Amino acid sequence: MPEELPSSTPPPLPPTTEDDRVSWLRLLRSRRVGTSTFYRLIAEHGSARAALAALPEVAKAAGMKDYFPCSEERALGEYRAGMKIGARLVCKGEDAYPAALCDLSDAPPFLWMKGDVSVLQRPLIAMVGARNASSLGTRMARALAVDLAKRGYVIVSGLARGVDTAAHKATVETGTVAVMAGGVDVIYPSENTVLAQEIEAHGLRISEQPIGLVPQARHFPRRNRLISGLARGVIVVEAAAKSGSLITARNALDQGREVMAVPGHPFDARASGSNMLIRDGAHLVRGVEDVLEALGPFAGIVGDQSAQGERVQGDLPLEPPANAAVAEQHATGSGDAAARNGLITRAVEAVTQRRGRTPTTPDAVVDVPAQTPEKRGLRETAQLHQMILDRLGPSPLAEDQLIRDLAHPANRVAPVLLDMELDGLIQRQPGGLLSREDKTG
């Protein structure tokens, strides 16, 4: 949630020594340091080591007392654990870092990779969909994946059950990329352990999370933005109205990627979200030719930003949910906080704006602004964050009423609300209502 780095600021030079790499790890793993804060601190102080020295004073100025950065011991432990399992820490600015991610405002400063990094040099396309996919859905995913692989594309997905698994299995021999919600070494679900090993042998597993981290609900939406960011387009195969796949679709729109969807039966709830995307402007996919046609002028351009909307990403949240089983249900099923109520509206509006049409959906939520929001300092961000929590309780409050109470512009409040929603701090309820997440249960 800290302010975004101005576009005129050059990206930091990648670390050249092991000490520098550990310093990058320490800085990003420090409490309340997200990607935006990471880049800003390095830009202001010249290096990660200097930024770490200044961080306690920066935190104090933002109202956080007794602040300590991530310890060198902890960061060095992660670095050595990664080396021990044969993973590679690839930092932004290095040749192996995915070019498609470089222009994103929330590009990870580094990624853990395990496998063949050369697959990232080939054109990538993402495929996502329901965990409880139908037999027709998995069949379609396999067929599309195989046909795209024959044309030189590498499939990117999230190693989840259902559509993800079908797409990975269909292209494991030709190379596929699995983006992990937890550590690059933590296979979730565990039933895909053998598949993950095969992906490592022929393709690539990547993650921005620490080695050994078991995925929690808050990690899946962050993972989804990488799936879409790596690809030239996203194909949605069977997505319910509230699903993690729609988070990926929304991210794709924000990032200027093409969004495509396979139609499903109107009576099948697993296809309600993908059908809605098609209704409101996403490309309908019946086969590989539809995909190639949809990519159009973008087919030869990785990371085109001509239609990209800016979005402010929040810092790493502090309070994880109870367990990873609940995490996947929340991240890809009906319990996903980020998919509640407003996700479809935001995705639909973004699609129709790109198609030059007027959305037919009601103005029920405050949309994430398409242009860069006003810059916010650490102190102001922390104050706004606390003001929102102070005004929300277990009883729902209308979002427009909250914004009026805060006396801040809607385009400043909306990204903060979205970040807090992804962090699991607030809940979005039907009717444009918001409430504070109950952490007592």
Short mmCIF file of C-alpha atoms in Angstrom, two decimals:
data_model
loop_
_atom_site.label_atom_id
_atom_site.label_comp_id
_atom_site.label_asym_id
_atom_site.label_seq_id
_atom_site.Cartn_x
_atom_site.Cartn_y
_atom_site.Cartn_z
CA MET A 1 0.00 0.00 0.00
CA PRO A 2 2.93 2.42 0.15
CA GLU A 3 3.31 4.83 -2.73
CA GLU A 4 4.23 3.54 -6.15
CA LEU A 5 7.64 4.19 -7.58
CA PRO A 6 7.55 6.99 -10.18
CA SER A 7 7.99 5.65 -13.69
CA SER A 8 11.00 7.92 -14.25
CA THR A 9 12.95 6.19 -11.48
CA PRO A 10 15.32 3.56 -12.92
CA PRO A 11 14.96 0.03 -11.56
CA PRO A 12 17.57 -1.09 -9.03
CA LEU A 13 20.62 -2.89 -10.31
CA PRO A 14 20.49 -6.61 -9.52
CA PRO A 15 22.68 -7.89 -6.68
CA THR A 16 26.10 -9.14 -7.68
CA THR A 17 27.28 -10.90 -4.51
CA GLU A 18 25.78 -13.36 -2.05
CA ASP A 19 25.74 -10.65 0.62
CA ASP A 20 23.74 -8.40 -1.70
CA ARG A 21 21.25 -11.18 -2.40
CA VAL A 22 20.77 -11.82 1.30
CA SER A 23 20.20 -8.09 1.80
CA TRP A 24 17.48 -8.14 -0.88
CA LEU A 25 15.89 -11.08 0.92
CA ARG A 26 16.10 -9.30 4.28
CA LEU A 27 14.52 -6.12 2.95
CA LEU A 28 11.54 -7.75 1.23
CA ARG A 29 10.97 -10.21 4.09
CA SER A 30 10.85 -7.36 6.61
CA ARG A 31 7.48 -6.65 8.20
CA ARG A 32 5.21 -4.37 6.18
CA VAL A 33 7.65 -4.07 3.29
CA GLY A 34 5.90 -4.86 0.03
CA THR A 35 7.16 -4.56 -3.52
CA SER A 36 6.44 -0.83 -3.82
CA THR A 37 8.17 -0.05 -0.54
CA PHE A 38 11.12 -2.25 -1.53
CA TYR A 39 11.73 -0.35 -4.76
CA ARG A 40 11.19 3.06 -3.17
CA LEU A 41 13.58 2.36 -0.30
CA ILE A 42 16.34 1.20 -2.63
CA ALA A 43 15.76 4.21 -4.90
CA GLU A 44 16.02 6.56 -1.92
CA HIS A 45 18.97 4.92 -0.16
CA GLY A 46 20.94 3.42 -3.04
CA SER A 47 21.14 -0.20 -1.90
CA ALA A 48 19.25 -2.82 0.07
CA ARG A 49 21.83 -2.72 2.86
CA ALA A 50 21.48 1.05 3.24
CA ALA A 51 17.70 0.75 3.10
CA LEU A 52 17.77 -1.82 5.91
CA ALA A 53 19.77 0.57 8.07
CA ALA A 54 17.21 3.33 7.47
CA LEU A 55 14.12 1.13 7.80
CA PRO A 56 13.56 1.50 11.58
CA GLU A 57 13.42 5.29 11.25
CA VAL A 58 11.13 5.05 8.23
CA ALA A 59 8.81 2.76 10.19
CA LYS A 60 8.90 5.10 13.18
CA ALA A 61 7.88 8.01 10.96
CA ALA A 62 4.93 5.90 9.77
CA GLY A 63 3.78 5.37 13.35
CA MET A 64 5.22 1.90 13.96
CA LYS A 65 7.13 1.62 17.23
CA ASP A 66 9.81 -0.94 18.12
CA TYR A 67 10.29 -1.95 14.49
CA PHE A 68 13.04 -4.38 13.54
CA PRO A 69 13.84 -5.53 9.98
CA CYS A 70 14.09 -9.19 9.06
CA SER A 71 17.20 -10.63 10.68
CA GLU A 72 20.24 -11.55 8.62
CA GLU A 73 20.12 -15.02 10.15
CA ARG A 74 16.59 -15.62 8.89
CA ALA A 75 17.32 -14.31 5.38
CA LEU A 76 20.56 -16.27 5.15
CA GLY A 77 18.69 -19.37 6.29
CA GLU A 78 16.20 -18.97 3.45
CA TYR A 79 18.96 -18.38 0.93
CA ARG A 80 20.88 -21.49 1.99
CA ALA A 81 17.70 -23.57 2.09
CA GLY A 82 17.00 -22.59 -1.51
CA MET A 83 20.50 -23.47 -2.61
CA LYS A 84 20.26 -26.82 -0.80
CA ILE A 85 17.18 -27.92 -2.75
CA GLY A 86 18.64 -26.77 -6.06
CA ALA A 87 16.45 -23.69 -6.45
CA ARG A 88 17.73 -20.50 -8.03
CA LEU A 89 17.09 -16.98 -6.76
CA VAL A 90 16.53 -14.82 -9.85
CA CYS A 91 16.45 -11.07 -9.23
CA LYS A 92 14.85 -8.38 -11.34
CA GLY A 93 17.39 -7.07 -13.81
CA GLU A 94 19.06 -10.45 -14.36
CA ASP A 95 18.81 -12.18 -17.72
CA ALA A 96 16.75 -15.08 -16.36
CA TYR A 97 14.10 -12.79 -14.85
CA PRO A 98 10.84 -13.01 -16.89
CA ALA A 99 10.75 -10.09 -19.33
CA ALA A 100 6.94 -10.05 -19.23
CA LEU A 101 6.98 -9.08 -15.55
CA CYS A 102 9.51 -6.27 -15.80
CA ASP A 103 7.08 -3.49 -16.69
CA LEU A 104 4.49 -4.37 -14.04
CA SER A 105 4.25 -1.89 -11.17
CA ASP A 106 4.19 -4.76 -8.67
CA ALA A 107 6.83 -6.97 -10.28
CA PRO A 108 8.47 -9.16 -7.62
CA PRO A 109 12.02 -8.04 -6.86
CA PHE A 110 13.06 -11.68 -7.08
CA LEU A 111 11.67 -15.15 -7.75
CA TRP A 112 12.69 -18.60 -6.60
CA MET A 113 12.91 -20.93 -9.62
CA LYS A 114 13.32 -24.68 -9.82
CA GLY A 115 13.72 -26.33 -13.20
CA ASP A 116 14.59 -25.11 -16.69
CA VAL A 117 14.52 -21.29 -16.76
CA SER A 118 14.92 -21.29 -20.56
CA VAL A 119 11.19 -22.05 -20.99
CA LEU A 120 10.55 -18.42 -20.02
CA GLN A 121 12.15 -17.37 -23.31
CA ARG A 122 9.30 -18.98 -25.25
CA PRO A 123 5.83 -17.38 -25.64
CA LEU A 124 3.67 -18.13 -22.60
CA ILE A 125 -0.09 -18.35 -22.28
CA ALA A 126 -2.01 -18.93 -19.05
CA MET A 127 -4.82 -21.40 -18.52
CA VAL A 128 -6.92 -21.38 -15.36
CA GLY A 129 -10.26 -22.78 -14.28
CA ALA A 130 -12.34 -24.71 -11.79
CA ARG A 131 -10.82 -27.12 -9.28
CA ASN A 132 -13.95 -29.27 -9.56
CA ALA A 133 -13.93 -29.11 -13.34
CA SER A 134 -16.29 -31.28 -15.37
CA SER A 135 -15.01 -34.04 -17.61
CA LEU A 136 -15.71 -31.83 -20.62
CA GLY A 137 -13.84 -28.96 -18.98
CA THR A 138 -10.70 -31.00 -18.34
CA ARG A 139 -10.94 -32.47 -21.84
CA MET A 140 -11.10 -28.99 -23.32
CA ALA A 141 -8.17 -27.84 -21.18
CA ARG A 142 -6.04 -30.77 -22.34
CA ALA A 143 -6.94 -30.27 -26.01
CA LEU A 144 -6.23 -26.54 -25.95
CA ALA A 145 -2.96 -27.04 -24.08
CA VAL A 146 -1.72 -29.66 -26.55
CA ASP A 147 -2.67 -27.57 -29.59
CA LEU A 148 -1.01 -24.47 -28.17
CA ALA A 149 2.13 -26.44 -27.31
CA LYS A 150 2.30 -27.65 -30.92
CA ARG A 151 2.36 -24.01 -31.97
CA GLY A 152 5.25 -23.21 -29.66
CA TYR A 153 3.42 -21.86 -26.62
CA VAL A 154 4.24 -22.77 -23.03
CA ILE A 155 1.28 -23.20 -20.68
CA VAL A 156 1.37 -21.30 -17.38
CA SER A 157 -0.93 -22.36 -14.55
CA GLY A 158 -1.10 -22.75 -10.79
CA LEU A 159 -0.77 -26.52 -10.15
CA ALA A 160 -4.23 -26.62 -8.55
CA ARG A 161 -6.70 -29.44 -8.98
CA GLY A 162 -8.95 -29.60 -12.03
CA VAL A 163 -8.16 -27.41 -15.02
CA ASP A 164 -4.66 -26.48 -13.82
CA THR A 165 -3.68 -30.11 -13.42
CA ALA A 166 -5.15 -31.07 -16.81
CA ALA A 167 -3.25 -28.29 -18.60
CA HIS A 168 0.05 -29.11 -16.88
CA LYS A 169 -0.23 -32.85 -17.51
CA ALA A 170 -1.02 -32.33 -21.19
CA THR A 171 2.15 -30.32 -21.77
CA VAL A 172 4.56 -31.62 -19.15
CA GLU A 173 6.82 -33.24 -21.77
CA THR A 174 7.09 -30.08 -23.88
CA GLY A 175 7.56 -27.76 -20.92
CA THR A 176 5.06 -26.00 -18.67
CA VAL A 177 5.36 -23.38 -15.92
CA ALA A 178 3.74 -23.86 -12.50
CA VAL A 179 3.43 -20.74 -10.35
CA MET A 180 3.31 -21.76 -6.70
CA ALA A 181 1.24 -20.01 -4.03
CA GLY A 182 3.63 -21.15 -1.28
CA GLY A 183 7.32 -21.91 -1.36
CA VAL A 184 8.74 -23.28 -4.59
CA ASP A 185 9.48 -26.50 -2.70
CA VAL A 186 6.02 -26.90 -1.13
CA ILE A 187 3.72 -28.92 -3.39
CA TYR A 188 0.08 -28.09 -2.84
CA PRO A 189 -2.08 -30.04 -3.22
CA SER A 190 0.16 -32.94 -2.24
CA GLU A 191 -1.55 -35.22 -4.75
CA ASN A 192 0.35 -33.32 -7.47
CA THR A 193 3.78 -34.15 -6.05
CA VAL A 194 4.75 -36.44 -8.94
CA LEU A 195 3.42 -33.94 -11.47
CA ALA A 196 5.45 -31.17 -9.82
CA GLN A 197 8.60 -33.27 -10.09
CA GLU A 198 7.90 -33.89 -13.78
CA ILE A 199 7.35 -30.17 -14.33
CA GLU A 200 10.71 -29.45 -12.72
CA ALA A 201 12.39 -31.98 -15.01
CA HIS A 202 10.98 -30.55 -18.25
CA GLY A 203 9.68 -27.10 -17.34
CA LEU A 204 9.76 -24.72 -14.40
CA ARG A 205 8.28 -24.09 -10.96
CA ILE A 206 8.46 -20.52 -9.66
CA SER A 207 7.41 -18.65 -6.53
CA GLU A 208 7.97 -15.27 -4.87
CA GLN A 209 7.31 -16.75 -1.42
CA PRO A 210 9.94 -17.95 1.08
CA ILE A 211 11.34 -21.45 0.82
CA GLY A 212 9.26 -23.87 2.88
CA LEU A 213 6.20 -21.60 3.15
CA VAL A 214 2.90 -23.51 3.29
CA PRO A 215 0.34 -21.55 1.22
CA GLN A 216 -2.37 -19.61 3.03
CA ALA A 217 -5.46 -17.91 1.59
CA ARG A 218 -3.78 -14.54 1.21
CA HIS A 219 -1.02 -16.00 -0.97
CA PHE A 220 -3.27 -17.25 -3.78
CA PRO A 221 -4.42 -13.85 -5.14
CA ARG A 222 -0.79 -12.70 -5.18
CA ARG A 223 0.16 -15.88 -7.04
CA ASN A 224 -2.63 -15.29 -9.57
CA ARG A 225 -1.24 -11.91 -10.64
CA LEU A 226 2.03 -13.67 -11.60
CA ILE A 227 0.19 -16.28 -13.66
CA SER A 228 -1.45 -13.56 -15.74
CA GLY A 229 1.61 -11.31 -15.74
CA LEU A 230 3.86 -13.98 -17.23
CA ALA A 231 1.48 -14.70 -20.10
CA ARG A 232 0.42 -12.97 -23.30
CA GLY A 233 -3.16 -13.93 -22.55
CA VAL A 234 -5.30 -15.86 -20.09
CA ILE A 235 -7.76 -18.61 -21.03
CA VAL A 236 -10.50 -19.26 -18.46
CA VAL A 237 -11.98 -22.76 -18.61
CA GLU A 238 -14.98 -23.19 -16.31
CA ALA A 239 -14.96 -20.49 -13.64
CA ALA A 240 -17.72 -19.96 -11.11
CA ALA A 241 -19.05 -16.49 -10.34
CA LYS A 242 -16.84 -16.38 -7.25
CA SER A 243 -13.53 -18.03 -8.03
CA GLY A 244 -9.81 -17.52 -8.00
CA SER A 245 -9.81 -17.83 -11.79
CA LEU A 246 -11.69 -14.55 -12.01
CA ILE A 247 -8.99 -12.89 -9.90
CA THR A 248 -6.53 -14.02 -12.56
CA ALA A 249 -8.82 -12.66 -15.29
CA ARG A 250 -9.11 -9.31 -13.50
CA ASN A 251 -5.34 -9.16 -13.10
CA ALA A 252 -4.89 -9.92 -16.79
CA LEU A 253 -7.11 -6.98 -17.70
CA ASP A 254 -5.20 -4.69 -15.34
CA GLN A 255 -1.94 -5.85 -16.92
CA GLY A 256 -3.06 -5.35 -20.52
CA ARG A 257 -3.27 -9.05 -21.36
CA GLU A 258 -6.00 -10.63 -23.49
CA VAL A 259 -8.75 -12.47 -21.63
CA MET A 260 -10.37 -15.49 -23.28
CA ALA A 261 -13.00 -17.87 -21.95
CA VAL A 262 -14.48 -21.23 -22.92
CA PRO A 263 -18.30 -21.14 -22.83
CA GLY A 264 -20.20 -23.57 -20.63
CA HIS A 265 -23.76 -24.73 -20.12
CA PRO A 266 -25.99 -22.00 -18.62
CA PHE A 267 -27.21 -24.42 -15.93
CA ASP A 268 -23.66 -25.32 -14.83
CA ALA A 269 -22.55 -23.07 -11.95
CA ARG A 270 -18.94 -23.95 -12.77
CA ALA A 271 -19.27 -21.92 -15.98
CA SER A 272 -21.23 -18.93 -14.66
CA GLY A 273 -18.18 -16.69 -14.30
CA SER A 274 -16.63 -17.57 -17.66
CA ASN A 275 -19.99 -17.14 -19.41
CA MET A 276 -20.36 -13.72 -17.84
CA LEU A 277 -16.91 -12.69 -19.06
CA ILE A 278 -17.84 -13.74 -22.61
CA ARG A 279 -21.15 -11.88 -22.40
CA ASP A 280 -19.33 -8.71 -21.50
CA GLY A 281 -16.51 -8.77 -24.01
CA ALA A 282 -13.99 -11.54 -23.35
CA HIS A 283 -12.99 -13.58 -26.38
CA LEU A 284 -15.01 -16.76 -26.84
CA VAL A 285 -12.78 -19.81 -27.26
CA ARG A 286 -13.91 -22.95 -29.12
CA GLY A 287 -10.46 -24.08 -30.16
CA VAL A 288 -6.86 -23.04 -30.69
CA GLU A 289 -7.68 -20.86 -33.71
CA ASP A 290 -9.87 -18.65 -31.53
CA VAL A 291 -6.96 -18.20 -29.14
CA LEU A 292 -4.53 -17.22 -31.89
CA GLU A 293 -7.07 -14.80 -33.34
CA ALA A 294 -7.67 -13.24 -29.93
CA LEU A 295 -3.96 -12.62 -29.38
CA GLY A 296 -3.89 -10.72 -32.67
CA PRO A 297 -1.31 -7.92 -32.62
CA PHE A 298 -0.29 -8.95 -29.10
CA ALA A 299 0.93 -12.35 -30.32
CA GLY A 300 4.41 -11.02 -30.98
CA ILE A 301 4.60 -8.60 -28.07
CA VAL A 302 5.39 -9.77 -24.54
CA GLY A 303 4.17 -7.50 -21.79
CA ASP A 304 2.44 -4.90 -23.98
CA GLN A 305 1.25 -2.13 -21.67
CA SER A 306 -0.94 -0.14 -24.08
CA ALA A 307 -4.12 -1.05 -22.22
CA GLN A 308 -2.64 -1.61 -18.81
CA GLY A 309 -4.39 -0.09 -15.82
CA GLU A 310 -2.34 0.80 -12.77
CA ARG A 311 -3.14 -0.89 -9.50
CA VAL A 312 -1.59 -0.35 -6.12
CA GLN A 313 -0.44 -3.53 -4.41
CA GLY A 314 -0.40 -3.83 -0.65
CA ASP A 315 2.31 -4.97 1.67
CA LEU A 316 2.59 -8.55 2.76
CA PRO A 317 -0.25 -9.25 5.21
CA LEU A 318 0.58 -10.24 8.78
CA GLU A 319 -2.14 -12.62 9.92
CA PRO A 320 -2.40 -15.91 7.97
CA PRO A 321 -5.55 -18.06 8.03
CA ALA A 322 -5.60 -21.34 9.85
CA ASN A 323 -4.44 -23.84 7.26
CA ALA A 324 -3.70 -24.48 3.62
CA ALA A 325 -6.78 -26.63 3.03
CA VAL A 326 -9.00 -23.69 3.90
CA ALA A 327 -6.63 -21.50 1.90
CA GLU A 328 -7.29 -23.20 -1.40
CA GLN A 329 -11.03 -23.22 -0.80
CA HIS A 330 -10.93 -19.48 -0.14
CA ALA A 331 -8.59 -18.73 -3.00
CA THR A 332 -10.26 -20.77 -5.70
CA GLY A 333 -13.77 -21.42 -4.43
CA SER A 334 -16.79 -19.68 -3.03
CA GLY A 335 -14.99 -18.37 0.02
CA ASP A 336 -12.49 -16.17 -1.81
CA ALA A 337 -12.58 -12.75 -0.19
CA ALA A 338 -11.18 -11.01 -3.24
CA ALA A 339 -13.86 -12.49 -5.48
CA ARG A 340 -16.79 -11.43 -3.35
CA ASN A 341 -19.35 -9.17 -4.94
CA GLY A 342 -17.10 -6.63 -6.64
CA LEU A 343 -14.75 -8.82 -8.68
CA ILE A 344 -17.11 -9.58 -11.56
CA THR A 345 -18.14 -5.94 -11.80
CA ARG A 346 -14.54 -4.73 -11.97
CA ALA A 347 -13.58 -7.39 -14.52
CA VAL A 348 -16.63 -6.70 -16.69
CA GLU A 349 -16.05 -2.94 -16.64
CA ALA A 350 -12.42 -3.40 -17.61
CA VAL A 351 -13.34 -5.72 -20.49
CA THR A 352 -16.00 -3.43 -21.87
CA GLN A 353 -13.82 -0.34 -21.58
CA ARG A 354 -11.17 -2.09 -23.68
CA ARG A 355 -13.81 -3.05 -26.26
CA GLY A 356 -15.14 0.54 -26.42
CA ARG A 357 -18.56 -0.42 -25.06
CA THR A 358 -20.62 0.79 -22.13
CA PRO A 359 -20.94 -1.72 -19.27
CA THR A 360 -24.44 -2.89 -18.48
CA THR A 361 -23.63 -3.88 -14.91
CA PRO A 362 -24.86 -1.56 -12.14
CA ASP A 363 -22.45 0.83 -10.47
CA ALA A 364 -22.52 -1.18 -7.25
CA VAL A 365 -18.89 -0.96 -6.25
CA VAL A 366 -16.15 1.63 -6.28
CA ASP A 367 -13.94 0.62 -9.19
CA VAL A 368 -10.18 0.43 -8.92
CA PRO A 369 -8.99 3.48 -10.87
CA ALA A 370 -7.50 2.84 -14.31
CA GLN A 371 -4.97 5.61 -13.88
CA THR A 372 -2.23 5.90 -11.33
CA PRO A 373 -3.71 7.04 -8.01
CA GLU A 374 -2.24 9.97 -6.14
CA LYS A 375 1.01 9.16 -4.42
CA ARG A 376 0.65 8.28 -0.74
CA GLY A 377 3.42 8.43 1.85
CA LEU A 378 3.98 5.79 4.48
CA ARG A 379 2.46 7.87 7.25
CA GLU A 380 -0.70 8.75 5.29
CA THR A 381 -1.15 5.15 4.19
CA ALA A 382 -0.85 3.86 7.74
CA GLN A 383 -3.32 6.47 8.97
CA LEU A 384 -5.87 5.65 6.26
CA HIS A 385 -5.45 1.94 6.97
CA GLN A 386 -6.19 2.50 10.66
CA MET A 387 -9.10 4.87 9.95
CA ILE A 388 -10.80 2.17 7.89
CA LEU A 389 -10.35 -0.44 10.61
CA ASP A 390 -11.64 2.00 13.25
CA ARG A 391 -14.84 2.63 11.29
CA LEU A 392 -15.59 -0.97 10.43
CA GLY A 393 -16.95 -3.54 12.85
CA PRO A 394 -18.76 -6.88 12.66
CA SER A 395 -21.91 -5.05 11.50
CA PRO A 396 -21.74 -4.27 7.77
CA LEU A 397 -21.35 -0.69 6.55
CA ALA A 398 -22.08 0.55 3.03
CA GLU A 399 -18.89 1.19 1.08
CA ASP A 400 -20.05 4.58 -0.20
CA GLN A 401 -20.92 5.60 3.37
CA LEU A 402 -17.47 4.54 4.55
CA ILE A 403 -15.81 6.65 1.87
CA ARG A 404 -17.91 9.66 2.86
CA ASP A 405 -17.00 9.13 6.52
CA LEU A 406 -13.31 8.96 5.69
CA ALA A 407 -13.45 12.24 3.74
CA HIS A 408 -10.87 10.94 1.28
CA PRO A 409 -11.26 10.72 -2.52
CA ALA A 410 -12.74 7.43 -3.73
CA ASN A 411 -9.78 6.82 -6.04
CA ARG A 412 -7.51 6.93 -3.00
CA VAL A 413 -9.63 4.70 -0.77
CA ALA A 414 -10.55 2.01 -3.33
CA PRO A 415 -7.04 0.52 -3.77
CA VAL A 416 -6.56 0.46 0.01
CA LEU A 417 -9.87 -1.38 0.48
CA LEU A 418 -8.87 -3.92 -2.17
CA ASP A 419 -5.50 -4.49 -0.50
CA MET A 420 -7.15 -4.96 2.90
CA GLU A 421 -9.63 -7.37 1.32
CA LEU A 422 -6.80 -9.43 -0.16
CA ASP A 423 -5.04 -9.32 3.22
CA GLY A 424 -8.13 -10.82 4.87
CA LEU A 425 -8.61 -7.78 7.12
CA ILE A 426 -12.05 -6.85 5.81
CA GLN A 427 -14.94 -8.72 4.21
CA ARG A 428 -17.01 -7.63 1.23
CA GLN A 429 -20.65 -8.64 1.53
CA PRO A 430 -23.64 -8.57 -0.85
CA GLY A 431 -25.17 -5.19 -1.51
CA GLY A 432 -21.92 -3.22 -1.51
CA LEU A 433 -21.41 -3.71 2.24
CA LEU A 434 -18.11 -4.02 4.10
CA SER A 435 -17.30 -5.38 7.53
CA ARG A 436 -14.19 -6.01 9.59
CA GLU A 437 -12.90 -9.59 9.45
CA ASP A 438 -13.62 -11.46 12.66
CA LYS A 439 -10.32 -12.97 13.84
CA THR A 440 -11.71 -14.47 17.03
CA GLY A 441 -13.19 -17.61 15.51
#
